[in-house]
C-alpha cells in the first residue's frame, strides 16, 4: 500500500519508490528487491512486479497491479517460484 498502514505512513514514499522501481541500468535490482524484466515489442522492459529471495529459498513476490503478494517458505534453494508467480499474474491479465 505504498508504505501506508491503517491510514498512517510507516515507510517513506521515496524508499518505497526507490526499492520497488528498478531500471534496466541495474538489471532490475534495487535495495534487495528484484523487478521482473520482460520483452515487450522487441525491447527489454522492467515490470512493476518485484520479488526477494531469502537465504534458504524463501520467496516474497509482489504484484502491485493486482494487489497480490505470494510467499513461499522452506529450504529448497534454486527454485524459481518467482517465475511461476509471474506466469500466474500474466494469465490473470488475459
PDB file of N, CA and C in Angstrom:
ATOM      1  N   UNK A   1       0.825  -1.205   0.000  1.00  0.00           N
ATOM      2  CA  UNK A   1       0.000   0.000   0.000  1.00  0.00           C
ATOM      3  C   UNK A   1       0.860   1.256   0.000  1.00  0.00           C
ATOM      4  N   UNK A   2       2.017   1.148  -0.638  1.00  0.00           N
ATOM      5  CA  UNK A   2       2.862   2.333  -0.793  1.00  0.00           C
ATOM      6  C   UNK A   2       3.455   2.857   0.495  1.00  0.00           C
ATOM      7  N   UNK A   3       3.615   1.998   1.499  1.00  0.00           N
ATOM      8  CA  UNK A   3       4.198   2.427   2.767  1.00  0.00           C
ATOM      9  C   UNK A   3       3.198   2.975   3.762  1.00  0.00           C
ATOM     10  N   UNK A   4       1.909   2.801   3.463  1.00  0.00           N
ATOM     11  CA  UNK A   4       0.864   3.303   4.360  1.00  0.00           C
ATOM     12  C   UNK A   4       0.138   2.123   4.989  1.00  0.00           C
ATOM     13  N   UNK A   5      -0.028   2.176   6.308  1.00  0.00           N
ATOM     14  CA  UNK A   5      -0.761   1.144   7.033  1.00  0.00           C
ATOM     15  C   UNK A   5      -1.750   1.831   7.959  1.00  0.00           C
ATOM     16  N   UNK A   6      -2.983   1.406   7.901  1.00  0.00           N
ATOM     17  CA  UNK A   6      -4.033   1.935   8.775  1.00  0.00           C
ATOM     18  C   UNK A   6      -4.116   3.464   8.667  1.00  0.00           C
ATOM     19  N   UNK A   7      -3.945   3.960   7.437  1.00  0.00           N
ATOM     20  CA  UNK A   7      -4.048   5.392   7.192  1.00  0.00           C
ATOM     21  C   UNK A   7      -2.825   6.203   7.584  1.00  0.00           C
ATOM     22  N   UNK A   8      -1.762   5.554   8.057  1.00  0.00           N
ATOM     23  CA  UNK A   8      -0.564   6.268   8.502  1.00  0.00           C
ATOM     24  C   UNK A   8       0.639   5.814   7.679  1.00  0.00           C
ATOM     25  N   UNK A   9       1.488   6.771   7.327  1.00  0.00           N
ATOM     26  CA  UNK A   9       2.712   6.443   6.606  1.00  0.00           C
ATOM     27  C   UNK A   9       3.723   5.855   7.589  1.00  0.00           C
ATOM     28  N   UNK A  10       4.162   4.617   7.315  1.00  0.00           N
ATOM     29  CA  UNK A  10       5.152   3.980   8.190  1.00  0.00           C
ATOM     30  C   UNK A  10       6.487   3.779   7.475  1.00  0.00           C
ATOM     31  N   UNK A  11       6.492   3.898   6.145  1.00  0.00           N
ATOM     32  CA  UNK A  11       7.718   3.826   5.347  1.00  0.00           C
ATOM     33  C   UNK A  11       7.660   4.967   4.346  1.00  0.00           C
ATOM     34  N   UNK A  12       8.769   5.673   4.178  1.00  0.00           N
ATOM     35  CA  UNK A  12       8.756   6.840   3.302  1.00  0.00           C
ATOM     36  C   UNK A  12       8.438   6.463   1.855  1.00  0.00           C
ATOM     37  N   UNK A  13       7.748   7.360   1.171  1.00  0.00           N
ATOM     38  CA  UNK A  13       7.411   7.150  -0.235  1.00  0.00           C
ATOM     39  C   UNK A  13       8.679   7.039  -1.070  1.00  0.00           C
ATOM     40  N   UNK A  14       9.681   7.837  -0.752  1.00  0.00           N
ATOM     41  CA  UNK A  14      10.944   7.803  -1.506  1.00  0.00           C
ATOM     42  C   UNK A  14      11.588   6.419  -1.420  1.00  0.00           C
ATOM     43  N   UNK A  15      11.588   5.811  -0.217  1.00  0.00           N
ATOM     44  CA  UNK A  15      12.194   4.484  -0.065  1.00  0.00           C
ATOM     45  C   UNK A  15      11.387   3.438  -0.836  1.00  0.00           C
ATOM     46  N   UNK A  16      10.068   3.510  -0.742  1.00  0.00           N
ATOM     47  CA  UNK A  16       9.210   2.568  -1.481  1.00  0.00           C
ATOM     48  C   UNK A  16       9.480   2.685  -2.975  1.00  0.00           C
ATOM     49  N   UNK A  17       9.488   3.911  -3.500  1.00  0.00           N
ATOM     50  CA  UNK A  17       9.724   4.107  -4.934  1.00  0.00           C
ATOM     51  C   UNK A  17      11.098   3.601  -5.344  1.00  0.00           C
ATOM     52  N   UNK A  18      12.116   3.918  -4.576  1.00  0.00           N
ATOM     53  CA  UNK A  18      13.495   3.522  -4.932  1.00  0.00           C
ATOM     54  C   UNK A  18      13.687   2.012  -4.853  1.00  0.00           C
ATOM     55  N   UNK A  19      13.063   1.373  -3.897  1.00  0.00           N
ATOM     56  CA  UNK A  19      13.311  -0.058  -3.708  1.00  0.00           C
ATOM     57  C   UNK A  19      12.438  -0.951  -4.577  1.00  0.00           C
ATOM     58  N   UNK A  20      11.350  -0.431  -5.129  1.00  0.00           N
ATOM     59  CA  UNK A  20      10.451  -1.292  -5.899  1.00  0.00           C
ATOM     60  C   UNK A  20      10.332  -0.903  -7.367  1.00  0.00           C
ATOM     61  N   UNK A  21      11.061   0.095  -7.813  1.00  0.00           N
ATOM     62  CA  UNK A  21      11.026   0.518  -9.208  1.00  0.00           C
ATOM     63  C   UNK A  21      12.446   0.589  -9.733  1.00  0.00           C
ATOM     64  N   UNK A  22      12.876  -0.484 -10.327  1.00  0.00           N
ATOM     65  CA  UNK A  22      14.232  -0.572 -10.843  1.00  0.00           C
ATOM     66  C   UNK A  22      14.269  -0.131 -12.291  1.00  0.00           C
ATOM     67  N   UNK A  23      15.463  -0.186 -12.855  1.00  0.00           N
ATOM     68  CA  UNK A  23      15.639   0.149 -14.260  1.00  0.00           C
ATOM     69  C   UNK A  23      16.507  -0.915 -14.921  1.00  0.00           C
ATOM     70  N   UNK A  24      16.603  -0.840 -16.220  1.00  0.00           N
ATOM     71  CA  UNK A  24      17.473  -1.775 -16.932  1.00  0.00           C
ATOM     72  C   UNK A  24      18.932  -1.533 -16.586  1.00  0.00           C
ATOM     73  N   UNK A  25      19.270  -0.302 -16.170  1.00  0.00           N
ATOM     74  CA  UNK A  25      20.657   0.026 -15.831  1.00  0.00           C
ATOM     75  C   UNK A  25      21.197  -0.836 -14.698  1.00  0.00           C
ATOM     76  N   UNK A  26      20.339  -1.175 -13.738  1.00  0.00           N
ATOM     77  CA  UNK A  26      20.795  -2.009 -12.620  1.00  0.00           C
ATOM     78  C   UNK A  26      20.216  -3.421 -12.707  1.00  0.00           C
ATOM     79  N   UNK A  27      19.842  -3.815 -13.908  1.00  0.00           N
ATOM     80  CA  UNK A  27      19.327  -5.160 -14.192  1.00  0.00           C
ATOM     81  C   UNK A  27      18.132  -5.523 -13.318  1.00  0.00           C
ATOM     82  N   UNK A  28      17.302  -4.521 -12.999  1.00  0.00           N
ATOM     83  CA  UNK A  28      16.074  -4.768 -12.255  1.00  0.00           C
ATOM     84  C   UNK A  28      16.270  -5.018 -10.771  1.00  0.00           C
ATOM     85  N   UNK A  29      17.454  -4.644 -10.217  1.00  0.00           N
ATOM     86  CA  UNK A  29      17.743  -4.916  -8.806  1.00  0.00           C
ATOM     87  C   UNK A  29      17.886  -3.599  -8.046  1.00  0.00           C
ATOM     88  N   UNK A  30      17.249  -3.508  -6.870  1.00  0.00           N
ATOM     89  CA  UNK A  30      17.352  -2.302  -6.063  1.00  0.00           C
ATOM     90  C   UNK A  30      17.008  -2.593  -4.610  1.00  0.00           C
ATOM     91  N   UNK A  31      17.894  -2.261  -3.694  1.00  0.00           N
ATOM     92  CA  UNK A  31      17.669  -2.396  -2.253  1.00  0.00           C
ATOM     93  C   UNK A  31      17.226  -3.801  -1.850  1.00  0.00           C
ATOM     94  N   UNK A  32      17.737  -4.831  -2.477  1.00  0.00           N
ATOM     95  CA  UNK A  32      17.386  -6.198  -2.110  1.00  0.00           C
ATOM     96  C   UNK A  32      16.184  -6.764  -2.837  1.00  0.00           C
ATOM     97  N   UNK A  33      15.513  -5.940  -3.644  1.00  0.00           N
ATOM     98  CA  UNK A  33      14.364  -6.388  -4.421  1.00  0.00           C
ATOM     99  C   UNK A  33      14.775  -6.546  -5.871  1.00  0.00           C
ATOM    100  N   UNK A  34      14.172  -7.500  -6.539  1.00  0.00           N
ATOM    101  CA  UNK A  34      14.388  -7.724  -7.966  1.00  0.00           C
ATOM    102  C   UNK A  34      13.082  -7.468  -8.689  1.00  0.00           C
ATOM    103  N   UNK A  35      13.109  -6.623  -9.709  1.00  0.00           N
ATOM    104  CA  UNK A  35      11.923  -6.446 -10.544  1.00  0.00           C
ATOM    105  C   UNK A  35      11.938  -7.499 -11.644  1.00  0.00           C
ATOM    106  N   UNK A  36      10.759  -7.926 -12.067  1.00  0.00           N
ATOM    107  CA  UNK A  36      10.633  -8.849 -13.184  1.00  0.00           C
ATOM    108  C   UNK A  36      10.906  -8.065 -14.463  1.00  0.00           C
ATOM    109  N   UNK A  37      11.818  -8.572 -15.272  1.00  0.00           N
ATOM    110  CA  UNK A  37      12.108  -7.961 -16.568  1.00  0.00           C
ATOM    111  C   UNK A  37      11.502  -8.847 -17.647  1.00  0.00           C
ATOM    112  N   UNK A  38      11.049  -8.225 -18.735  1.00  0.00           N
ATOM    113  CA  UNK A  38      10.431  -8.968 -19.828  1.00  0.00           C
ATOM    114  C   UNK A  38      10.728  -8.250 -21.137  1.00  0.00           C
ATOM    115  N   UNK A  39      10.324  -8.857 -22.231  1.00  0.00           N
ATOM    116  CA  UNK A  39      10.454  -8.212 -23.542  1.00  0.00           C
ATOM    117  C   UNK A  39       9.069  -7.790 -24.004  1.00  0.00           C
ATOM    118  N   UNK A  40       8.961  -6.564 -24.461  1.00  0.00           N
ATOM    119  CA  UNK A  40       7.709  -6.018 -24.951  1.00  0.00           C
ATOM    120  C   UNK A  40       7.997  -5.299 -26.263  1.00  0.00           C
ATOM    121  N   UNK A  41       7.343  -5.746 -27.318  1.00  0.00           N
ATOM    122  CA  UNK A  41       7.573  -5.175 -28.645  1.00  0.00           C
ATOM    123  C   UNK A  41       9.054  -5.173 -29.019  1.00  0.00           C
ATOM    124  N   UNK A  42       9.744  -6.259 -28.671  1.00  0.00           N
ATOM    125  CA  UNK A  42      11.149  -6.419 -29.042  1.00  0.00           C
ATOM    126  C   UNK A  42      12.144  -5.685 -28.168  1.00  0.00           C
ATOM    127  N   UNK A  43      11.675  -5.070 -27.080  1.00  0.00           N
ATOM    128  CA  UNK A  43      12.580  -4.341 -26.190  1.00  0.00           C
ATOM    129  C   UNK A  43      12.465  -4.866 -24.771  1.00  0.00           C
ATOM    130  N   UNK A  44      13.588  -4.847 -24.034  1.00  0.00           N
ATOM    131  CA  UNK A  44      13.577  -5.229 -22.625  1.00  0.00           C
ATOM    132  C   UNK A  44      12.916  -4.124 -21.820  1.00  0.00           C
ATOM    133  N   UNK A  45      12.024  -4.507 -20.910  1.00  0.00           N
ATOM    134  CA  UNK A  45      11.362  -3.548 -20.020  1.00  0.00           C
ATOM    135  C   UNK A  45      11.317  -4.126 -18.613  1.00  0.00           C
ATOM    136  N   UNK A  46      11.245  -3.248 -17.637  1.00  0.00           N
ATOM    137  CA  UNK A  46      11.108  -3.641 -16.239  1.00  0.00           C
ATOM    138  C   UNK A  46       9.636  -3.523 -15.873  1.00  0.00           C
ATOM    139  N   UNK A  47       9.037  -4.605 -15.361  1.00  0.00           N
ATOM    140  CA  UNK A  47       7.624  -4.586 -14.974  1.00  0.00           C
ATOM    141  C   UNK A  47       7.493  -4.040 -13.547  1.00  0.00           C
ATOM    142  N   UNK A  48       6.285  -3.709 -13.104  1.00  0.00           N
ATOM    143  CA  UNK A  48       6.102  -3.254 -11.721  1.00  0.00           C
ATOM    144  C   UNK A  48       6.175  -4.392 -10.702  1.00  0.00           C
ATOM    145  N   UNK A  49       6.210  -5.646 -11.145  1.00  0.00           N
ATOM    146  CA  UNK A  49       6.286  -6.785 -10.217  1.00  0.00           C
ATOM    147  C   UNK A  49       7.696  -6.910  -9.666  1.00  0.00           C
ATOM    148  N   UNK A  50       7.788  -7.236  -8.368  1.00  0.00           N
ATOM    149  CA  UNK A  50       9.111  -7.372  -7.767  1.00  0.00           C
ATOM    150  C   UNK A  50       9.107  -8.514  -6.761  1.00  0.00           C
ATOM    151  N   UNK A  51      10.310  -9.012  -6.443  1.00  0.00           N
ATOM    152  CA  UNK A  51      10.424 -10.144  -5.533  1.00  0.00           C
ATOM    153  C   UNK A  51      11.750 -10.091  -4.793  1.00  0.00           C
ATOM    154  N   UNK A  52      11.807 -10.827  -3.695  1.00  0.00           N
ATOM    155  CA  UNK A  52      13.046 -11.025  -2.940  1.00  0.00           C
ATOM    156  C   UNK A  52      13.172 -12.515  -2.659  1.00  0.00           C
ATOM    157  N   UNK A  53      14.408 -12.993  -2.658  1.00  0.00           N
ATOM    158  CA  UNK A  53      14.674 -14.405  -2.387  1.00  0.00           C
ATOM    159  C   UNK A  53      15.529 -14.492  -1.128  1.00  0.00           C
ATOM    160  N   UNK A  54      15.074 -15.299  -0.173  1.00  0.00           N
ATOM    161  CA  UNK A  54      15.789 -15.459   1.081  1.00  0.00           C
ATOM    162  C   UNK A  54      16.940 -16.441   0.983  1.00  0.00           C
ATOM    163  N   UNK A  55      17.729 -16.463   2.006  1.00  0.00           N
ATOM    164  CA  UNK A  55      18.918 -17.305   2.081  1.00  0.00           C
ATOM    165  C   UNK A  55      18.609 -18.781   1.842  1.00  0.00           C
ATOM    166  N   UNK A  56      17.461 -19.252   2.291  1.00  0.00           N
ATOM    167  CA  UNK A  56      17.114 -20.666   2.163  1.00  0.00           C
ATOM    168  C   UNK A  56      16.037 -20.915   1.118  1.00  0.00           C
ATOM    169  N   UNK A  57      15.899 -20.011   0.156  1.00  0.00           N
ATOM    170  CA  UNK A  57      14.965 -20.227  -0.931  1.00  0.00           C
ATOM    171  C   UNK A  57      13.575 -19.677  -0.707  1.00  0.00           C
ATOM    172  N   UNK A  58      13.352 -18.950   0.388  1.00  0.00           N
ATOM    173  CA  UNK A  58      12.056 -18.316   0.594  1.00  0.00           C
ATOM    174  C   UNK A  58      11.875 -17.244  -0.487  1.00  0.00           C
ATOM    175  N   UNK A  59      10.637 -17.042  -0.911  1.00  0.00           N
ATOM    176  CA  UNK A  59      10.355 -16.031  -1.928  1.00  0.00           C
ATOM    177  C   UNK A  59       9.200 -15.160  -1.464  1.00  0.00           C
ATOM    178  N   UNK A  60       9.374 -13.850  -1.597  1.00  0.00           N
ATOM    179  CA  UNK A  60       8.309 -12.884  -1.391  1.00  0.00           C
ATOM    180  C   UNK A  60       8.133 -12.172  -2.725  1.00  0.00           C
ATOM    181  N   UNK A  61       6.962 -12.341  -3.351  1.00  0.00           N
ATOM    182  CA  UNK A  61       6.678 -11.809  -4.679  1.00  0.00           C
ATOM    183  C   UNK A  61       5.501 -10.854  -4.578  1.00  0.00           C
ATOM    184  N   UNK A  62       5.632  -9.662  -5.149  1.00  0.00           N
ATOM    185  CA  UNK A  62       4.578  -8.652  -5.076  1.00  0.00           C
ATOM    186  C   UNK A  62       4.176  -8.204  -6.478  1.00  0.00           C
ATOM    187  N   UNK A  63       2.876  -8.118  -6.697  1.00  0.00           N
ATOM    188  CA  UNK A  63       2.335  -7.585  -7.947  1.00  0.00           C
ATOM    189  C   UNK A  63       1.374  -6.453  -7.585  1.00  0.00           C
ATOM    190  N   UNK A  64       1.875  -5.202  -7.584  1.00  0.00           N
ATOM    191  CA  UNK A  64       1.025  -4.082  -7.186  1.00  0.00           C
ATOM    192  C   UNK A  64      -0.188  -3.881  -8.090  1.00  0.00           C
ATOM    193  N   UNK A  65      -0.072  -4.221  -9.379  1.00  0.00           N
ATOM    194  CA  UNK A  65      -1.201  -4.025 -10.289  1.00  0.00           C
ATOM    195  C   UNK A  65      -2.407  -4.873  -9.915  1.00  0.00           C
ATOM    196  N   UNK A  66      -2.161  -6.056  -9.354  1.00  0.00           N
ATOM    197  CA  UNK A  66      -3.251  -6.949  -8.947  1.00  0.00           C
ATOM    198  C   UNK A  66      -3.438  -6.981  -7.423  1.00  0.00           C
ATOM    199  N   UNK A  67      -2.650  -6.177  -6.699  1.00  0.00           N
ATOM    200  CA  UNK A  67      -2.704  -6.147  -5.241  1.00  0.00           C
ATOM    201  C   UNK A  67      -2.486  -7.547  -4.656  1.00  0.00           C
ATOM    202  N   UNK A  68      -1.476  -8.252  -5.200  1.00  0.00           N
ATOM    203  CA  UNK A  68      -1.178  -9.622  -4.787  1.00  0.00           C
ATOM    204  C   UNK A  68       0.195  -9.737  -4.143  1.00  0.00           C
ATOM    205  N   UNK A  69       0.280 -10.609  -3.158  1.00  0.00           N
ATOM    206  CA  UNK A  69       1.557 -10.995  -2.560  1.00  0.00           C
ATOM    207  C   UNK A  69       1.567 -12.512  -2.471  1.00  0.00           C
ATOM    208  N   UNK A  70       2.612 -13.124  -3.011  1.00  0.00           N
ATOM    209  CA  UNK A  70       2.819 -14.569  -2.896  1.00  0.00           C
ATOM    210  C   UNK A  70       4.025 -14.801  -1.999  1.00  0.00           C
ATOM    211  N   UNK A  71       3.951 -15.816  -1.147  1.00  0.00           N
ATOM    212  CA  UNK A  71       5.056 -16.145  -0.253  1.00  0.00           C
ATOM    213  C   UNK A  71       5.285 -17.644  -0.279  1.00  0.00           C
ATOM    214  N   UNK A  72       6.547 -18.040  -0.382  1.00  0.00           N
ATOM    215  CA  UNK A  72       6.888 -19.449  -0.201  1.00  0.00           C
ATOM    216  C   UNK A  72       7.916 -19.533   0.917  1.00  0.00           C
ATOM    217  N   UNK A  73       7.795 -20.565   1.709  1.00  0.00           N
ATOM    218  CA  UNK A  73       8.745 -20.822   2.789  1.00  0.00           C
ATOM    219  C   UNK A  73       9.397 -22.168   2.542  1.00  0.00           C
ATOM    220  N   UNK A  74      10.500 -22.407   3.186  1.00  0.00           N
ATOM    221  CA  UNK A  74      11.134 -23.713   3.060  1.00  0.00           C
ATOM    222  C   UNK A  74      12.615 -23.591   2.823  1.00  0.00           C
ATOM    223  N   UNK A  75      13.213 -24.737   2.589  1.00  0.00           N
ATOM    224  CA  UNK A  75      14.657 -24.791   2.443  1.00  0.00           C
ATOM    225  C   UNK A  75      15.078 -25.320   1.089  1.00  0.00           C
ATOM    226  N   UNK A  76      14.267 -25.112   0.063  1.00  0.00           N
ATOM    227  CA  UNK A  76      14.605 -25.617  -1.258  1.00  0.00           C
ATOM    228  C   UNK A  76      15.260 -24.507  -2.063  1.00  0.00           C
ATOM    229  N   UNK A  77      16.584 -24.491  -2.082  1.00  0.00           N
ATOM    230  CA  UNK A  77      17.313 -23.459  -2.809  1.00  0.00           C
ATOM    231  C   UNK A  77      17.258 -23.734  -4.305  1.00  0.00           C
ATOM    232  N   UNK A  78      17.346 -22.674  -5.091  1.00  0.00           N
ATOM    233  CA  UNK A  78      17.434 -22.822  -6.529  1.00  0.00           C
ATOM    234  C   UNK A  78      16.097 -22.896  -7.252  1.00  0.00           C
ATOM    235  N   UNK A  79      14.987 -22.956  -6.520  1.00  0.00           N
ATOM    236  CA  UNK A  79      13.678 -22.958  -7.172  1.00  0.00           C
ATOM    237  C   UNK A  79      13.366 -21.558  -7.663  1.00  0.00           C
ATOM    238  N   UNK A  80      12.693 -21.474  -8.773  1.00  0.00           N
ATOM    239  CA  UNK A  80      12.379 -20.170  -9.343  1.00  0.00           C
ATOM    240  C   UNK A  80      10.884 -19.898  -9.259  1.00  0.00           C
ATOM    241  N   UNK A  81      10.367 -19.930  -8.028  1.00  0.00           N
ATOM    242  CA  UNK A  81       8.947 -19.683  -7.805  1.00  0.00           C
ATOM    243  C   UNK A  81       8.524 -18.326  -8.328  1.00  0.00           C
ATOM    244  N   UNK A  82       9.430 -17.345  -8.307  1.00  0.00           N
ATOM    245  CA  UNK A  82       9.066 -16.011  -8.787  1.00  0.00           C
ATOM    246  C   UNK A  82       8.632 -16.068 -10.246  1.00  0.00           C
ATOM    247  N   UNK A  83       9.196 -16.985 -11.030  1.00  0.00           N
ATOM    248  CA  UNK A  83       8.779 -17.122 -12.429  1.00  0.00           C
ATOM    249  C   UNK A  83       7.376 -17.729 -12.516  1.00  0.00           C
ATOM    250  N   UNK A  84       7.070 -18.680 -11.635  1.00  0.00           N
ATOM    251  CA  UNK A  84       5.722 -19.247 -11.570  1.00  0.00           C
ATOM    252  C   UNK A  84       4.718 -18.157 -11.211  1.00  0.00           C
ATOM    253  N   UNK A  85       5.024 -17.357 -10.201  1.00  0.00           N
ATOM    254  CA  UNK A  85       4.123 -16.300  -9.771  1.00  0.00           C
ATOM    255  C   UNK A  85       3.922 -15.280 -10.892  1.00  0.00           C
ATOM    256  N   UNK A  86       4.991 -14.947 -11.606  1.00  0.00           N
ATOM    257  CA  UNK A  86       4.885 -14.016 -12.717  1.00  0.00           C
ATOM    258  C   UNK A  86       3.980 -14.583 -13.806  1.00  0.00           C
ATOM    259  N   UNK A  87       4.094 -15.868 -14.080  1.00  0.00           N
ATOM    260  CA  UNK A  87       3.227 -16.509 -15.081  1.00  0.00           C
ATOM    261  C   UNK A  87       1.760 -16.459 -14.661  1.00  0.00           C
ATOM    262  N   UNK A  88       1.505 -16.681 -13.384  1.00  0.00           N
ATOM    263  CA  UNK A  88       0.127 -16.600 -12.873  1.00  0.00           C
ATOM    264  C   UNK A  88      -0.417 -15.188 -13.079  1.00  0.00           C
ATOM    265  N   UNK A  89       0.371 -14.181 -12.784  1.00  0.00           N
ATOM    266  CA  UNK A  89      -0.067 -12.788 -12.964  1.00  0.00           C
ATOM    267  C   UNK A  89      -0.325 -12.491 -14.440  1.00  0.00           C
ATOM    268  N   UNK A  90       0.524 -13.002 -15.313  1.00  0.00           N
ATOM    269  CA  UNK A  90       0.312 -12.803 -16.748  1.00  0.00           C
ATOM    270  C   UNK A  90      -0.994 -13.450 -17.206  1.00  0.00           C
ATOM    271  N   UNK A  91      -1.304 -14.638 -16.680  1.00  0.00           N
ATOM    272  CA  UNK A  91      -2.557 -15.284 -17.047  1.00  0.00           C
ATOM    273  C   UNK A  91      -3.757 -14.494 -16.566  1.00  0.00           C
ATOM    274  N   UNK A  92      -3.616 -13.822 -15.425  1.00  0.00           N
ATOM    275  CA  UNK A  92      -4.710 -13.009 -14.894  1.00  0.00           C
ATOM    276  C   UNK A  92      -4.989 -11.804 -15.796  1.00  0.00           C
ATOM    277  N   UNK A  93      -3.986 -11.364 -16.543  1.00  0.00           N
ATOM    278  CA  UNK A  93      -4.163 -10.212 -17.439  1.00  0.00           C
ATOM    279  C   UNK A  93      -4.961 -10.575 -18.683  1.00  0.00           C
ATOM    280  N   UNK A  94      -5.069 -11.852 -18.985  1.00  0.00           N
ATOM    281  CA  UNK A  94      -5.745 -12.282 -20.221  1.00  0.00           C
ATOM    282  C   UNK A  94      -7.226 -12.381 -20.033  1.00  0.00           C
TER     283      UNK A  94
END
